[in-house]
């Protein structure tokens, strides 16, 4: 897919205030600092569309971006991370409620791209979140991030571990993508998946 335009639309904490549910939508979620905003910038070929930071907890709202508005428009959504963001417990709980509301109640949400740091062993918080997605019957795929930061061998090992851990509770593996926002790896594959989903809807 060619990205001909990408623009920020709005930020919300309330899914009811998000844009009209009239075009397909794809959301990006994962632990704080996993690389959600960086991946969105990589996918849309832009530097500062989604705000990134070395400090976990940068994205705090549901951010809608309108992609390819002239031809086949769709929304790309950047979400706050779960996990170790340096914010108060009460604020974290508030985030959790509005993110869960958004994910379960948004009518035009086609896929959730769940990002996982490829450098780490399977994390309980990721497994729990994946199980929550399953319990709520939400369609999702896994995106391994920051793959430029480790060797090919280590990457294969970590991915194999993640798959094995997933298969302890799941009958089959969700679709998976290997990415690096830094090296622009995985861009075509993700955009192709979105493009196919878009054309199966209209
Ligand atoms: P929150 O909004 O805080 O939840 O974080 P986020 O998941 O949006 O992460 P963000 O995109 O802000 O990236 C966090 C840090 O990881 C930044 O310092 C990025 O430069 C770095 N980073 C993200 N993706 C990659 C990647 O593919 N390779 C490398 N080397 N660094 C990356
Ligand atoms: Mg972010």
Tab-separated table of C-alpha atoms and ligand atoms in Angstrom:
chain	number	residue	atom	x	y	z
A	1	UNK	CA	0.000	0.000	0.000
A	2	UNK	CA	1.156	3.505	-0.755
A	3	UNK	CA	0.698	6.044	2.030
A	4	UNK	CA	-0.329	9.225	0.249
A	5	UNK	CA	-1.357	11.168	3.338
A	6	UNK	CA	-1.259	10.825	7.101
A	7	UNK	CA	-2.620	13.419	9.478
A	8	UNK	CA	-3.405	13.753	13.147
A	9	UNK	CA	-7.150	13.978	13.836
A	10	UNK	CA	-7.735	14.061	17.596
A	11	UNK	CA	-6.806	12.763	21.036
A	12	UNK	CA	-9.303	11.380	23.530
A	13	UNK	CA	-9.695	9.439	26.712
A	14	UNK	CA	-13.315	8.581	25.943
A	15	UNK	CA	-14.083	6.186	23.105
A	16	UNK	CA	-17.459	7.904	22.679
A	17	UNK	CA	-15.688	11.072	21.623
A	18	UNK	CA	-13.559	9.344	18.991
A	19	UNK	CA	-14.275	10.083	15.298
A	20	UNK	CA	-17.349	8.586	13.619
A	21	UNK	CA	-16.981	4.831	13.091
A	22	UNK	CA	-17.363	5.113	9.341
A	23	UNK	CA	-13.971	3.839	8.115
A	24	UNK	CA	-11.812	0.859	9.157
A	25	UNK	CA	-9.529	1.328	12.108
A	26	UNK	CA	-6.315	-0.350	13.324
A	27	UNK	CA	-4.894	0.164	16.799
A	28	UNK	CA	-1.340	-0.265	18.090
A	29	UNK	CA	-0.824	-1.322	21.668
A	30	UNK	CA	1.881	-2.838	23.845
A	31	UNK	CA	3.995	-2.140	26.895
A	32	UNK	CA	5.211	1.386	27.482
A	33	UNK	CA	8.317	2.114	25.433
A	34	UNK	CA	7.904	-0.980	23.212
A	35	UNK	CA	7.994	1.263	20.133
A	36	UNK	CA	4.347	1.881	19.175
A	37	UNK	CA	4.717	5.520	18.193
A	38	UNK	CA	7.998	4.838	16.373
A	39	UNK	CA	6.357	2.044	14.380
A	40	UNK	CA	3.473	4.334	13.419
A	41	UNK	CA	5.935	6.932	12.165
A	42	UNK	CA	7.796	4.259	10.216
A	43	UNK	CA	4.585	2.940	8.642
A	44	UNK	CA	3.450	6.414	7.644
A	45	UNK	CA	6.884	7.577	6.488
A	46	UNK	CA	6.868	10.483	8.889
A	47	UNK	CA	9.221	11.608	11.583
A	48	UNK	CA	7.049	13.316	14.152
A	49	UNK	CA	3.459	12.313	13.412
A	50	UNK	CA	3.260	10.205	16.586
A	51	UNK	CA	5.311	11.565	19.471
A	52	UNK	CA	8.067	9.229	20.629
A	53	UNK	CA	10.325	9.295	23.667
A	54	UNK	CA	13.034	7.360	25.454
A	55	UNK	CA	10.943	7.895	28.573
A	56	UNK	CA	8.130	5.316	29.017
A	57	UNK	CA	4.635	6.773	29.261
A	58	UNK	CA	4.919	9.303	26.446
A	59	UNK	CA	1.604	8.503	24.762
A	60	UNK	CA	-1.220	9.080	27.232
A	61	UNK	CA	-4.299	9.359	25.033
A	62	UNK	CA	-6.152	7.566	22.246
A	63	UNK	CA	-4.663	9.284	19.196
A	64	UNK	CA	-6.404	9.021	15.847
A	65	UNK	CA	-4.508	9.495	12.602
A	66	UNK	CA	-6.314	9.604	9.275
A	67	UNK	CA	-4.452	7.770	6.519
A	68	UNK	CA	-5.010	8.120	2.749
A	69	UNK	CA	-8.007	10.383	3.121
A	70	UNK	CA	-8.489	10.989	-0.606
A	71	UNK	CA	-8.906	7.406	-1.770
A	72	UNK	CA	-9.307	4.547	0.683
A	73	UNK	CA	-9.251	6.194	4.094
A	74	UNK	CA	-8.598	4.367	7.345
A	75	UNK	CA	-7.664	5.270	10.892
A	76	UNK	CA	-4.480	4.333	12.582
A	77	UNK	CA	-4.594	4.644	16.364
A	78	UNK	CA	-1.720	5.153	18.757
A	79	UNK	CA	-2.506	4.110	22.317
A	80	UNK	CA	-0.812	4.587	25.677
A	81	UNK	CA	1.286	1.640	26.767
A	82	UNK	CA	0.573	-0.698	29.593
A	83	UNK	CA	3.265	-1.623	32.065
A	84	UNK	CA	5.996	0.301	33.696
A	85	UNK	CA	5.234	3.903	32.789
A	86	UNK	CA	6.308	6.332	35.459
A	87	UNK	CA	2.851	7.548	36.340
A	88	UNK	CA	0.770	7.195	39.475
A	89	UNK	CA	-1.196	4.029	40.151
A	90	UNK	CA	-4.534	5.834	40.021
A	91	UNK	CA	-3.678	7.378	36.662
A	92	UNK	CA	-2.599	3.971	35.363
A	93	UNK	CA	-5.899	2.438	36.438
A	94	UNK	CA	-7.794	5.218	34.679
A	95	UNK	CA	-5.840	4.532	31.497
A	96	UNK	CA	-6.640	0.879	31.755
A	97	UNK	CA	-10.367	1.542	31.920
A	98	UNK	CA	-10.456	3.876	28.951
A	99	UNK	CA	-8.202	1.675	26.843
A	100	UNK	CA	-10.259	-1.425	27.601
A	101	UNK	CA	-13.469	0.486	26.854
A	102	UNK	CA	-12.006	1.691	23.583
A	103	UNK	CA	-10.799	-1.768	22.537
A	104	UNK	CA	-14.012	-3.573	23.392
A	105	UNK	CA	-16.552	-0.959	22.269
A	106	UNK	CA	-15.123	0.638	19.167
A	107	UNK	CA	-17.301	-0.656	16.329
A	108	UNK	CA	-14.947	-0.072	13.378
A	109	UNK	CA	-11.822	-1.564	14.982
A	110	UNK	CA	-10.634	-4.258	12.584
A	111	UNK	CA	-7.326	-5.398	14.066
A	112	UNK	CA	-5.255	-4.725	17.099
A	113	UNK	CA	-1.523	-4.813	16.499
A	114	UNK	CA	-0.011	-5.926	19.763
A	115	UNK	CA	3.646	-4.976	20.007
A	116	UNK	CA	6.180	-7.103	21.844
A	117	UNK	CA	9.823	-6.179	22.491
A	118	UNK	CA	11.851	-8.779	20.577
A	119	UNK	CA	14.775	-8.425	23.006
A	120	UNK	CA	12.902	-9.873	25.950
A	121	UNK	CA	11.859	-13.276	27.191
A	122	UNK	CA	8.059	-13.691	27.165
A	123	UNK	CA	6.670	-11.211	29.696
A	124	UNK	CA	3.764	-12.044	31.989
A	125	UNK	CA	2.130	-8.700	31.315
A	126	UNK	CA	2.127	-9.400	27.556
A	127	UNK	CA	0.750	-12.901	28.013
A	128	UNK	CA	-1.973	-11.556	30.317
A	129	UNK	CA	-2.881	-8.885	27.812
A	130	UNK	CA	-2.977	-11.392	24.961
A	131	UNK	CA	-5.279	-13.598	27.039
A	132	UNK	CA	-7.503	-10.618	27.767
A	133	UNK	CA	-7.751	-9.966	24.004
A	134	UNK	CA	-8.690	-13.612	23.489
A	135	UNK	CA	-11.318	-13.592	26.239
A	136	UNK	CA	-12.879	-10.545	24.628
A	137	UNK	CA	-12.693	-12.143	21.171
A	138	UNK	CA	-10.760	-9.217	19.757
A	139	UNK	CA	-8.829	-9.898	16.542
A	140	UNK	CA	-5.135	-9.173	16.942
A	141	UNK	CA	-1.685	-9.897	15.579
A	142	UNK	CA	1.731	-9.759	17.200
A	143	UNK	CA	4.438	-7.319	16.125
A	144	UNK	CA	7.963	-7.976	17.351
A	145	UNK	CA	9.739	-4.610	17.684
A	146	UNK	CA	13.322	-3.305	17.851
A	147	UNK	CA	14.738	-6.307	16.007
A	148	UNK	CA	17.746	-4.220	14.908
A	149	UNK	CA	18.920	-4.351	18.506
A	150	UNK	CA	19.771	-8.038	18.615
A	151	UNK	CA	21.508	-10.687	16.544
A	152	UNK	CA	19.587	-12.895	14.123
A	153	UNK	CA	20.239	-15.938	16.295
A	154	UNK	CA	19.023	-14.289	19.475
A	155	UNK	CA	15.960	-12.946	17.646
A	156	UNK	CA	15.026	-16.432	16.404
A	157	UNK	CA	15.505	-17.810	19.902
A	158	UNK	CA	13.310	-15.143	21.530
A	159	UNK	CA	10.576	-15.546	18.945
A	160	UNK	CA	10.620	-19.329	19.370
A	161	UNK	CA	10.291	-18.833	23.143
A	162	UNK	CA	7.394	-16.446	22.667
A	163	UNK	CA	5.607	-18.875	20.356
A	164	UNK	CA	6.154	-21.791	22.739
A	165	UNK	CA	4.823	-19.752	25.652
A	166	UNK	CA	1.788	-18.682	23.596
A	167	UNK	CA	1.029	-22.282	22.646
A	168	UNK	CA	0.837	-23.195	26.330
A	169	UNK	CA	-2.515	-21.394	26.442
A	170	UNK	CA	-3.523	-20.973	22.795
A	171	UNK	CA	-4.357	-23.624	20.190
A	172	UNK	CA	-2.848	-21.631	17.373
A	173	UNK	CA	-0.510	-18.728	16.903
A	174	UNK	CA	-1.747	-15.300	15.868
A	175	UNK	CA	-0.228	-13.721	12.768
A	176	UNK	CA	3.212	-12.292	13.537
A	177	UNK	CA	5.409	-9.544	12.124
A	178	UNK	CA	9.110	-8.950	12.580
A	179	UNK	CA	9.829	-5.205	12.621
A	180	UNK	CA	12.375	-2.496	13.187
A	181	UNK	CA	11.251	1.126	13.109
A	182	UNK	CA	14.925	2.062	12.947
A	183	UNK	CA	15.707	-0.038	9.865
A	184	UNK	CA	12.215	0.099	8.333
A	185	UNK	CA	11.747	-3.641	8.543
A	186	UNK	CA	8.244	-5.137	8.338
A	187	UNK	CA	6.599	-2.076	6.829
A	188	UNK	CA	5.309	-3.703	3.631
A	189	UNK	CA	3.981	-6.748	5.474
A	190	UNK	CA	1.932	-4.733	7.959
A	191	UNK	CA	0.601	-2.341	5.314
A	192	UNK	CA	-0.293	-5.308	3.097
A	193	UNK	CA	-2.320	-6.861	5.921
A	194	UNK	CA	-4.150	-3.568	6.476
A	195	UNK	CA	-4.729	-3.142	2.759
A	196	UNK	CA	-6.200	-6.654	2.445
A	197	UNK	CA	-8.430	-6.079	5.470
A	198	UNK	CA	-9.601	-2.755	4.025
A	199	UNK	CA	-10.549	-4.320	0.723
A	200	UNK	CA	-12.346	-7.229	2.350
A	201	UNK	CA	-14.617	-4.744	4.153
A	202	UNK	CA	-15.627	-2.441	1.302
B	1	LIG	P1	4.889	4.983	25.121
B	1	LIG	O1	4.161	5.983	24.289
B	1	LIG	O2	5.642	5.591	26.246
B	1	LIG	O3	4.021	3.852	25.570
B	1	LIG	O4	6.078	4.337	24.218
B	1	LIG	P2	6.020	3.768	22.727
B	1	LIG	O5	5.661	2.334	22.758
B	1	LIG	O6	5.184	4.643	21.853
B	1	LIG	O7	7.556	3.848	22.304
B	1	LIG	P3	8.303	4.920	21.397
B	1	LIG	O8	7.913	4.736	19.966
B	1	LIG	O9	8.141	6.261	21.988
B	1	LIG	O10	9.810	4.398	21.488
B	1	LIG	C1	10.464	4.222	22.735
B	1	LIG	C2	11.959	4.251	22.521
B	1	LIG	O11	12.374	3.118	21.757
B	1	LIG	C3	12.452	5.470	21.747
B	1	LIG	O12	13.673	5.876	22.314
B	1	LIG	C4	12.662	4.941	20.343
B	1	LIG	O13	13.647	5.636	19.617
B	1	LIG	C5	13.103	3.510	20.596
B	1	LIG	N1	12.720	2.620	19.476
B	1	LIG	C6	11.472	2.397	19.014
B	1	LIG	N2	11.472	1.529	17.981
B	1	LIG	C7	12.768	1.188	17.777
B	1	LIG	C8	13.436	0.307	16.839
B	1	LIG	O14	12.850	-0.331	15.977
B	1	LIG	N3	14.796	0.213	16.965
B	1	LIG	C9	15.492	0.890	17.904
B	1	LIG	N4	16.799	0.709	17.946
B	1	LIG	N5	14.903	1.732	18.786
B	1	LIG	C10	13.563	1.881	18.732
B	2	LIG	MG1	3.936	6.176	22.293
